[in-house]
Tab-separated table of C-alpha atoms in Angstrom:
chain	number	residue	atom	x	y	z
I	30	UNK	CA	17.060	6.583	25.732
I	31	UNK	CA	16.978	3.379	23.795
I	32	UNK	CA	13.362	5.173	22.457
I	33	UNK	CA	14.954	8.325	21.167
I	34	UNK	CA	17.418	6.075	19.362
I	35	UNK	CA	14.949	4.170	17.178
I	36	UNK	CA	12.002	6.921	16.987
I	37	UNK	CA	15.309	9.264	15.468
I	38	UNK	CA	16.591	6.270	13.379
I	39	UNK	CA	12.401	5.332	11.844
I	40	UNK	CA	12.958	8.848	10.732
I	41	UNK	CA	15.735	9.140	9.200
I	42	UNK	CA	15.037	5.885	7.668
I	43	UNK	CA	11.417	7.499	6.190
I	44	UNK	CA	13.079	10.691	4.977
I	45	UNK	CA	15.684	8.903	2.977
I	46	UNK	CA	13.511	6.789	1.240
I	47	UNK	CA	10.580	9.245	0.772
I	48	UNK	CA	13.685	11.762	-1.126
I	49	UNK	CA	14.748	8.804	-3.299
I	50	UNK	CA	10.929	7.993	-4.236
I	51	UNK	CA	11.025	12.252	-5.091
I	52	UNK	CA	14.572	12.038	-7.004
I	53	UNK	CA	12.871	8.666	-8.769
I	54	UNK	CA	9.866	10.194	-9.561
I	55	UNK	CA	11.829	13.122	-11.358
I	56	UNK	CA	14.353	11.127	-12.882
I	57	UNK	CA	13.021	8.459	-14.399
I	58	UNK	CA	12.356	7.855	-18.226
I	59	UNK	CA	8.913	7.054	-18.490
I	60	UNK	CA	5.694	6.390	-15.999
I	61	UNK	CA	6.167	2.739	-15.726
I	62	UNK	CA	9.356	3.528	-13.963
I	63	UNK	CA	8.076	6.445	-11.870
I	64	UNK	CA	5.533	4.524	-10.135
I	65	UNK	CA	8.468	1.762	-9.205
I	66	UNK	CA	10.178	4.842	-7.085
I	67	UNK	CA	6.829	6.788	-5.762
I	68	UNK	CA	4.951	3.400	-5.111
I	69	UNK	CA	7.488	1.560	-3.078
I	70	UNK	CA	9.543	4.218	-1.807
I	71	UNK	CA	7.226	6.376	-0.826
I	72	UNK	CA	5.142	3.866	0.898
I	73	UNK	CA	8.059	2.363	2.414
I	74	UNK	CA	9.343	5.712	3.790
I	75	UNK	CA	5.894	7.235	5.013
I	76	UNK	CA	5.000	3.247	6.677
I	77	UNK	CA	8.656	3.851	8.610
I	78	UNK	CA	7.512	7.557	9.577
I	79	UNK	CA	4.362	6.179	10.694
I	80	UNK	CA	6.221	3.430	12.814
I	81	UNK	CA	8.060	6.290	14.604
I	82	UNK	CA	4.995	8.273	15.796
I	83	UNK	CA	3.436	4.471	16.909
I	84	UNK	CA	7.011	4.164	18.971
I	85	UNK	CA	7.354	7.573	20.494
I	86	UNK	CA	3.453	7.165	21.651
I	87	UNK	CA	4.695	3.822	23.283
I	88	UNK	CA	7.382	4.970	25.154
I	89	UNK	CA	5.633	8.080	26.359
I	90	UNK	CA	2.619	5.719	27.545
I	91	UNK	CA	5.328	4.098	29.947
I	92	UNK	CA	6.829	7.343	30.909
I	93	UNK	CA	3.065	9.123	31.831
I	94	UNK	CA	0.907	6.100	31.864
I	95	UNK	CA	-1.659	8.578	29.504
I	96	UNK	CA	-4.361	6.839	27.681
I	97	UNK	CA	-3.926	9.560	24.928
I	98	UNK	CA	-0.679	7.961	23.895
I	99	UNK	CA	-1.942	4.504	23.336
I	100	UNK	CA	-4.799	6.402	21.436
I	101	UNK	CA	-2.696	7.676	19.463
I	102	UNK	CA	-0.528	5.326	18.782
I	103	UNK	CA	-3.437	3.027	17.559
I	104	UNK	CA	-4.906	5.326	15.301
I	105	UNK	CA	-1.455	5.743	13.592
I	106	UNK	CA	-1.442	2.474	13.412
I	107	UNK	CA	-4.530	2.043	11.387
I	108	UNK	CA	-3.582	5.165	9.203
I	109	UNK	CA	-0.011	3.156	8.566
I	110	UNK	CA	-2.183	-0.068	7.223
I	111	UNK	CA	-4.905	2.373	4.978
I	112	UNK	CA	-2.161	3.751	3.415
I	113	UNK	CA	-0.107	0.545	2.279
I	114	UNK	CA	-3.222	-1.178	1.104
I	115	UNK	CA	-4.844	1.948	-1.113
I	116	UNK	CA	-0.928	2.516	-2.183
I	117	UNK	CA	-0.479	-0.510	-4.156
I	118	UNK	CA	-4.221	-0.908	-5.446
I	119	UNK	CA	-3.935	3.327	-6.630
I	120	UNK	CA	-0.887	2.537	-8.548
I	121	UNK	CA	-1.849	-0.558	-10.356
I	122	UNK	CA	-5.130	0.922	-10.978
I	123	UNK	CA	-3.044	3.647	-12.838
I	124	UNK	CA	-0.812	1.683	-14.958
I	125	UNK	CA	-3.459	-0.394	-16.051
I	126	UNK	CA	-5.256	2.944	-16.910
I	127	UNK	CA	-2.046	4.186	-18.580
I	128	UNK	CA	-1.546	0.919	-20.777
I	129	UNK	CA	-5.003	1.188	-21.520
I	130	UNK	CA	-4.700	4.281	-22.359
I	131	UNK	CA	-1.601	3.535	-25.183
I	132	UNK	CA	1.172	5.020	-23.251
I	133	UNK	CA	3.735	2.524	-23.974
I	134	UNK	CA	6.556	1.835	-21.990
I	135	UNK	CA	9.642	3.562	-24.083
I	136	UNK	CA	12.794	1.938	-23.409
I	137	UNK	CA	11.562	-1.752	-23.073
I	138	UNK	CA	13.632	-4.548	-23.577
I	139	UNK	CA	9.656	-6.696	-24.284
I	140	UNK	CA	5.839	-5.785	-23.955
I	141	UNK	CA	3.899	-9.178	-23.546
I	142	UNK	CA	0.696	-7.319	-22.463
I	143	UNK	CA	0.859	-5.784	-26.358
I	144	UNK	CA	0.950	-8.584	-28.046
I	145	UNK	CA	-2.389	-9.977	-25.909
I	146	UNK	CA	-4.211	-6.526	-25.956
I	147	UNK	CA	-3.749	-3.953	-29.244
H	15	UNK	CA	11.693	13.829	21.560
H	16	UNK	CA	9.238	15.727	20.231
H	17	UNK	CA	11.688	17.957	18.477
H	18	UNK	CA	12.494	15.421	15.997
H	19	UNK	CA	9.354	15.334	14.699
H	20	UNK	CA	9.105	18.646	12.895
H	21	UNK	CA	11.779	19.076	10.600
H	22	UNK	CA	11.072	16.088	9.245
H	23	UNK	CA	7.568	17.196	8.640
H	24	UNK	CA	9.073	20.607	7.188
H	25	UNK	CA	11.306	18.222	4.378
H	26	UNK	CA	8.538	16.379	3.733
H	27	UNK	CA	6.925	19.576	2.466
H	28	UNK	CA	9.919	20.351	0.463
H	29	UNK	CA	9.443	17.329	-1.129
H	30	UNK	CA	5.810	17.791	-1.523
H	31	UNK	CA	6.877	21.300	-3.682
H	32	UNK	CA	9.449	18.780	-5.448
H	33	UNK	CA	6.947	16.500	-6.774
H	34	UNK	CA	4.602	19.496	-8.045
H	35	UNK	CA	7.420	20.315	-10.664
H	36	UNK	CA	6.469	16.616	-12.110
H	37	UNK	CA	2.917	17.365	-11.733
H	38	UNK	CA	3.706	20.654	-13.858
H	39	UNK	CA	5.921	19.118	-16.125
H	40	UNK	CA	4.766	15.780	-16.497
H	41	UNK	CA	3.916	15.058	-20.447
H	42	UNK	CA	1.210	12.399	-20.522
H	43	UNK	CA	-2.113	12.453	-18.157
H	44	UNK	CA	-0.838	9.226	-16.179
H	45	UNK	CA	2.431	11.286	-15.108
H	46	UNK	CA	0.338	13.839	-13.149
H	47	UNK	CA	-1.636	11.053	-11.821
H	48	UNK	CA	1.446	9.209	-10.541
H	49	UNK	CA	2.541	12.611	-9.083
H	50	UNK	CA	-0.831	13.294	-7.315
H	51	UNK	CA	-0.512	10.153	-5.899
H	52	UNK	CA	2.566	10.541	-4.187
H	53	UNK	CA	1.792	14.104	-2.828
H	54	UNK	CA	-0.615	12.527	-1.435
H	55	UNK	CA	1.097	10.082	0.271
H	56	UNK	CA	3.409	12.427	1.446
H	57	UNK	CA	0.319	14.286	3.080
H	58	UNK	CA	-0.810	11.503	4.933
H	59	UNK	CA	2.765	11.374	6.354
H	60	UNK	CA	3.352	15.045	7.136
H	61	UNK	CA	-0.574	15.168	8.671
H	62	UNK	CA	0.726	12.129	11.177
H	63	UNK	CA	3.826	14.158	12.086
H	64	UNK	CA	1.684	17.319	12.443
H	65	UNK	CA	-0.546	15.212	14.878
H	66	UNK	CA	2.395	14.554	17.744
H	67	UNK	CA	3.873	18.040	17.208
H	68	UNK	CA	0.742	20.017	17.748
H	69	UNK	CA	-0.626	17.233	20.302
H	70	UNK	CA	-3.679	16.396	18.956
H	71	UNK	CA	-4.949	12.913	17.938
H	72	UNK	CA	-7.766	14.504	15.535
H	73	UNK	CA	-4.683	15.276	12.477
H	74	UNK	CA	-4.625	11.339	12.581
H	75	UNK	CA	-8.410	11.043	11.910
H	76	UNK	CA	-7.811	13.410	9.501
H	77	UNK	CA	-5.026	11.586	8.231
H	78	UNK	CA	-7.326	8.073	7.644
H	79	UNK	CA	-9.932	9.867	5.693
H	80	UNK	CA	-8.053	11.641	3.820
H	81	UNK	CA	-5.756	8.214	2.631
H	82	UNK	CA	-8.985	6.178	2.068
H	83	UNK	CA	-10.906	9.166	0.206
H	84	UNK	CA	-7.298	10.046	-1.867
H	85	UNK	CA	-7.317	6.189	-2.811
H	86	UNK	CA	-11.444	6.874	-4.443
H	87	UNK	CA	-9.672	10.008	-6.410
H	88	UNK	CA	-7.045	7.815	-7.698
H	89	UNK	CA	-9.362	4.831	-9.064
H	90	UNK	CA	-11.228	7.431	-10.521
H	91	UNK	CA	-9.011	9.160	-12.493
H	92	UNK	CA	-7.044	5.872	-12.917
H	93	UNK	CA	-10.551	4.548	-14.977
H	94	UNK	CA	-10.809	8.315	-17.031
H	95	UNK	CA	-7.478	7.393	-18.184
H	96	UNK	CA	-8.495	4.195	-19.366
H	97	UNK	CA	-11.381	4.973	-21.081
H	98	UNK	CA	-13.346	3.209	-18.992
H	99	UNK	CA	-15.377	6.007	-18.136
K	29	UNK	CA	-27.937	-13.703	6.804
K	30	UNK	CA	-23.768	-14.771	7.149
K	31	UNK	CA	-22.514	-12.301	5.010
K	32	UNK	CA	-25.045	-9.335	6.916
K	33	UNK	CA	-23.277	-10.756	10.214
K	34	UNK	CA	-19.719	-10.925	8.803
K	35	UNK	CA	-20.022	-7.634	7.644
K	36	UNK	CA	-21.671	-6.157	10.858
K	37	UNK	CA	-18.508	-7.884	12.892
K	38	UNK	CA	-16.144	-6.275	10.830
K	39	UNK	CA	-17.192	-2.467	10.565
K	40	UNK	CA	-18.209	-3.017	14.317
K	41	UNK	CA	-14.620	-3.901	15.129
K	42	UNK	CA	-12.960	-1.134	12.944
K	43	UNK	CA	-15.663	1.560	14.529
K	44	UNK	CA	-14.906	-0.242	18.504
K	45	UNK	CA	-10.681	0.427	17.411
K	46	UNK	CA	-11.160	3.741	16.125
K	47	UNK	CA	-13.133	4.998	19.909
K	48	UNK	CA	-11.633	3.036	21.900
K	49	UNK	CA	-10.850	5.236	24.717
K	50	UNK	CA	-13.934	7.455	25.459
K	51	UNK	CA	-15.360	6.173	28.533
K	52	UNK	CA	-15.702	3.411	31.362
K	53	UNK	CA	-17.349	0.531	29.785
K	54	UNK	CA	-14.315	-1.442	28.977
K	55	UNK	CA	-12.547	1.339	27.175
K	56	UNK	CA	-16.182	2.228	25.370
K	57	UNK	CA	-18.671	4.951	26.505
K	58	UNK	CA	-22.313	3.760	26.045
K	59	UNK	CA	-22.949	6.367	23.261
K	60	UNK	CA	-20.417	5.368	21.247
K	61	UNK	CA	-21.432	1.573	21.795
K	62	UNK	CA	-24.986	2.257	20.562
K	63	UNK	CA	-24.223	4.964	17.949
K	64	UNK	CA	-21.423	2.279	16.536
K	65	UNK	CA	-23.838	-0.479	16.811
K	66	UNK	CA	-26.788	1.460	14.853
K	67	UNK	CA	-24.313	2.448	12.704
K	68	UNK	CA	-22.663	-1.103	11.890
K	69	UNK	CA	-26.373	-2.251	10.991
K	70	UNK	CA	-27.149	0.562	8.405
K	71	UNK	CA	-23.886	-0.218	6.701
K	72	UNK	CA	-23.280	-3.927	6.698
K	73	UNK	CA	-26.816	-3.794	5.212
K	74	UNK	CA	-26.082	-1.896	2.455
K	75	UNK	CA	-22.898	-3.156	1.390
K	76	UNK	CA	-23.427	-6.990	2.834
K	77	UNK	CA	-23.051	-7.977	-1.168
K	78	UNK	CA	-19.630	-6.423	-1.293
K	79	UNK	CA	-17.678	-8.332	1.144
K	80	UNK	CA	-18.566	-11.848	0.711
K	81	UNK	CA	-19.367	-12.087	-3.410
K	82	UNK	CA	-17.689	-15.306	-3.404
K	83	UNK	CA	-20.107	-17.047	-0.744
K	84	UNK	CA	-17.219	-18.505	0.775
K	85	UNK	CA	-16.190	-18.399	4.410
K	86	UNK	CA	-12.777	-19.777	4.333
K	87	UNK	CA	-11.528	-16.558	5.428
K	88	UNK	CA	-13.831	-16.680	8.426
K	89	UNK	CA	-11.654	-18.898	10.052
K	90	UNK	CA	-9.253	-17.201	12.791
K	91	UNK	CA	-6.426	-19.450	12.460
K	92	UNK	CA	-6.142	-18.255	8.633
K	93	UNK	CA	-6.594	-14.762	9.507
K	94	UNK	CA	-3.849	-14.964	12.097
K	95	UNK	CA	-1.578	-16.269	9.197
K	96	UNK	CA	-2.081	-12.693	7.869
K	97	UNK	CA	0.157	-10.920	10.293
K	98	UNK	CA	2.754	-13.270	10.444
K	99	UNK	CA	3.009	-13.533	6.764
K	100	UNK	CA	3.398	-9.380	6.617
K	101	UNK	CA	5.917	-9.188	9.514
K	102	UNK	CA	7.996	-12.223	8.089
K	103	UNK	CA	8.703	-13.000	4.691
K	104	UNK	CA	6.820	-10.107	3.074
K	105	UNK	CA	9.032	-7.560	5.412
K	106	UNK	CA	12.226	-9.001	4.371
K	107	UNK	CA	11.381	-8.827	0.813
K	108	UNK	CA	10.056	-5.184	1.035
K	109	UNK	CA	12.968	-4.252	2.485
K	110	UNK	CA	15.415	-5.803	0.111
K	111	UNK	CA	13.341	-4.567	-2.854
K	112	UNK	CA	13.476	-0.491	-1.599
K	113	UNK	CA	17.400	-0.902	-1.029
K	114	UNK	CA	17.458	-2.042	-4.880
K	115	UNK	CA	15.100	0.705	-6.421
K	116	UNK	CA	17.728	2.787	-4.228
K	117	UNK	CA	20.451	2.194	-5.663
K	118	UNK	CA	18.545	1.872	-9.418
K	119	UNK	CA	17.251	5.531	-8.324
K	120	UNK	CA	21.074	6.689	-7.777
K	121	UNK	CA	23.067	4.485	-10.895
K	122	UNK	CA	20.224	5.064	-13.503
K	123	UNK	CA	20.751	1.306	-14.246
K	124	UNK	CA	17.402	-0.175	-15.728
K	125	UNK	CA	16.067	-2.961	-18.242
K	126	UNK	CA	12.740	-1.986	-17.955
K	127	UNK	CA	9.833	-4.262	-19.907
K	128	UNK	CA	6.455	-6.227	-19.294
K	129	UNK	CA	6.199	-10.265	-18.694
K	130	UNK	CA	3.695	-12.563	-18.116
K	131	UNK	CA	3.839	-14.357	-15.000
K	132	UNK	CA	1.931	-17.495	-14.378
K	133	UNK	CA	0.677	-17.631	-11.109
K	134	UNK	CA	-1.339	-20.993	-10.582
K	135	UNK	CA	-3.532	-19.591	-7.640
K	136	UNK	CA	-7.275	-19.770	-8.459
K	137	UNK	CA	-9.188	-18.007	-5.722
K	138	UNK	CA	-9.626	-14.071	-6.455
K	139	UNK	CA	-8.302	-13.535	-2.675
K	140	UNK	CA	-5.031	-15.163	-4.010
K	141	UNK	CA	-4.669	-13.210	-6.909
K	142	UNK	CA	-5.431	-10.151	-4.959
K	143	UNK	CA	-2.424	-10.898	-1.966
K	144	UNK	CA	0.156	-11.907	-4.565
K	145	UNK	CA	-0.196	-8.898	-6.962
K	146	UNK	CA	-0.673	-6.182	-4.181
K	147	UNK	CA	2.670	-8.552	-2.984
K	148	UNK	CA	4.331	-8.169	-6.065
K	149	UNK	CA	3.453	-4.385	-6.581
K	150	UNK	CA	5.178	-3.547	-2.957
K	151	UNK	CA	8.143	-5.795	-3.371
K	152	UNK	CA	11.131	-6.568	-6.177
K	153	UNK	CA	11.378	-4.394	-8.537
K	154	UNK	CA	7.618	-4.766	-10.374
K	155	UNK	CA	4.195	-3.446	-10.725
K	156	UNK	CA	1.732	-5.382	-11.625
K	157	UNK	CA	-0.207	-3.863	-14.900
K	158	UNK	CA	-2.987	-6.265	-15.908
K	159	UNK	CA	-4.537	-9.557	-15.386
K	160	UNK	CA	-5.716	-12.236	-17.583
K	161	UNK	CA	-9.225	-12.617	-16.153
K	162	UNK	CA	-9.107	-16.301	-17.772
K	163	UNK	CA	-6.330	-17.756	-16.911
K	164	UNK	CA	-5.404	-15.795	-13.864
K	165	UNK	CA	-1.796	-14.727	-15.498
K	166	UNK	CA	-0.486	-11.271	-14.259
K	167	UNK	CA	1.212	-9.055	-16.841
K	168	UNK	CA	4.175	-7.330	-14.913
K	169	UNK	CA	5.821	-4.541	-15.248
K	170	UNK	CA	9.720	-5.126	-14.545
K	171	UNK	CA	11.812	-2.651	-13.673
K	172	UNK	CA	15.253	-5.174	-14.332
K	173	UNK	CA	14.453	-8.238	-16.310
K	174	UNK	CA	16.815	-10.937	-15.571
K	175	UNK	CA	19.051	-11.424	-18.895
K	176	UNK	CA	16.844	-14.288	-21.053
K	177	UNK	CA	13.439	-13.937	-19.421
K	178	UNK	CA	12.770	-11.711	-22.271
K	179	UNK	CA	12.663	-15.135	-24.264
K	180	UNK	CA	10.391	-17.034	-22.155
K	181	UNK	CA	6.559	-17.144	-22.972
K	182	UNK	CA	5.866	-17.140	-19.486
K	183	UNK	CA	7.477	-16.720	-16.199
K	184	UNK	CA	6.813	-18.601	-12.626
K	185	UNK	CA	5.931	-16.401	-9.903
K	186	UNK	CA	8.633	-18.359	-7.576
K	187	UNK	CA	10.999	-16.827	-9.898
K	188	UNK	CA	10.777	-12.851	-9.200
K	189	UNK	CA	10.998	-13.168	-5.552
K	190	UNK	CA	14.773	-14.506	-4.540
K	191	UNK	CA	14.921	-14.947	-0.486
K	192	UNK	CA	11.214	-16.429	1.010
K	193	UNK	CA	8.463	-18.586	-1.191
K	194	UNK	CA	5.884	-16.023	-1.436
K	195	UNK	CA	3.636	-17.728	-3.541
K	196	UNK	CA	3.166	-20.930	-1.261
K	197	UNK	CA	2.781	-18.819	1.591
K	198	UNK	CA	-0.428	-16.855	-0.249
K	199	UNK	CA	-1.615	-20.466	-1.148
K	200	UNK	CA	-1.233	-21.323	2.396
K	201	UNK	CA	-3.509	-18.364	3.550
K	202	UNK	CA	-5.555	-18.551	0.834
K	203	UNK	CA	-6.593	-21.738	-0.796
């Protein structure tokens, strides 16, 4: 019982925050500000969906005592900590790649990284 | 419990189609990569829901390869951005 | 000959979590123990120059790595989380101040510099665009800049994050 209350409530939490990254992602001015929403957000909400799958495969282990659920609950486990590493590497990769690239960032109240690289 | 897991798997997908209107629209080469990024994410996600709803642990092998081989994509086309290429 | 074995533990470990499960010998079939094993050899042999470039085996230590975990599931937690409800509720207002700083971040190892901008990316409110490969500043991209940080030269890195000390606990794992 006390399961189906936090597997339904690591949900809801992902969902939210993976629609906000989506509404971010669309509303935002420019792409230094999109990747703030899809970066954390998204990460954020897909670690939490993640964290639901690794607690319903915890519970069910104690209900069945079935090795698959541990199994599974492991391997979610490592696919949770893949994705928050290559998350924030991919996106700084791509704003340096986008500052590189002369894309500046269009409402800004300063660029210091301008002034050191043309 | 195992009815919770796929609606939420069938919003994610929604907002997988949501982030391909950025992906269309998007005006400079780093937007779409930002957008590719996140569907991405969002497919590692939806794969680890798929995984518990279908019952089989293989969707979450799936799932690892396809976050560490996404993350090569992204530093690639993060460095053709750049110029670095 | 470290670095070969250091590698070999490591992909070893990951390939022993990933089949754990398929037979009798602990939770390990014998296949799976030799075919990881043989497997663990061919890589850590190619790629033994990756891990360890800096020919330094502070890391090795299992006290430090055990710092990992509890710096992830304490400070850095509490920090994600209050960074995601603020994007939130930047996502929903539309309220931004959006510009790039230099941070000074007085860690010297590249492990250090690695933690604390993959920190900063995750958690309040900034990305982190591009490093000064001399002087180990970061260039950040904030999404709210604090009214009359736009005057400073440089900003300390104790200064973005409000509730725990990341920076001394990175040094602490770290350095």
């Amino acid at each position: 019982m006390i399961a189906d209350i936090l597997v339904l409530a690591c949900l809801a939490v992902g969902t939210f925050f993976n629609a906000l990254g989506i509404v971010g992602l669309l509303r935002f001015p420019d792409v230094y500000t999109r990747m703030h929403a899809t970066t954390k957000m998204t990460t954020f909400g897909s670690v939490f969906t993640a964290l639901a799958v690794i607690i319903y495969g915890g519970a069910s282990y104690l209900g069945s005592t079935d090795p698959q659920y541990v199994i599974l609950s492991v391997h979610t486990l490592i696919a949770a900590v893949a994705l928050a590493f290559t998350n924030a590497l991919g996106s700084h990769a791509i704003a340096r790649g986008a500052h590189r690239s002369g894309i500046k960032p269009t409402p800004a109240v300063v660029d210091r990284l301008e002034e050191v690289q043309p | 419990m195992i009815g919770y897991f796929s609606p939420v798997a069938l919003i994610l997908v929604a907002l997988v189609c949501l982030a391909m209107v950025r992906l269309v629209l998007g005006p400079t080469p780093a937007d779409r990569a930002v957008a590719v990024d996140t569907v991405n994410t969002l497919i590692v996600a939806v794969l680890i829901l798929l995984g518990v709803v279908y019952r089989q642990i293989i969707f979450i092998d799936v799932a690892i390869v396809y976050a560490l081989l996404s993350f090569v994509s992204t530093l690639f086309i993060a460095k053709y951005i750049g110029g670095e290429l | 000959m470290i670095a070969f074995f250091v590698t070999f533990l490591l992909v070893f470990c990951i390939y022993l979590l990933l089949t754990a499960g398929s037979g009798t010998i602990g939770f390990w079939s014998a296949s799976e123990l030799i075919a990881g094993a043989g497997l663990s050899i061919v890589v850590a042999g190619i790629t033994r120059k990756f891990l360890c470039r800096s020919n330094n085996y502070r890391m090795a230590n299992p006290l430090r790595l055990l710092l990992i975990p509890i710096y992830l599931l304490g400070p850095f937690l509490v920090e994600v989380t209050k960074a995601n409800v603020d994007v939130a509720g930047r996502v929903i207002t539309g309220r931004i101040r959006p510009g790039i700083i230099r941070v000074s971040s007085d860690l010297k190892t590249d492990l250090g510099i690695f933690i604390l901008a993959n920190s900063i990316t995750l958690t309040p409110g900034t990305i982190t665009v591009d490093i000064d490969e001399k002087t180990h500043d970061l260039f950040i991209h904030n999404i709210n800049i604090a009214p009359g940080d736009e005057q400073k030269a440089t900003v300390p890195a104790r200064e973005l994050f409000s509730i725990a000390n990341i920076p001394a606990w990175i040094r602490r794992i770290a350095e």
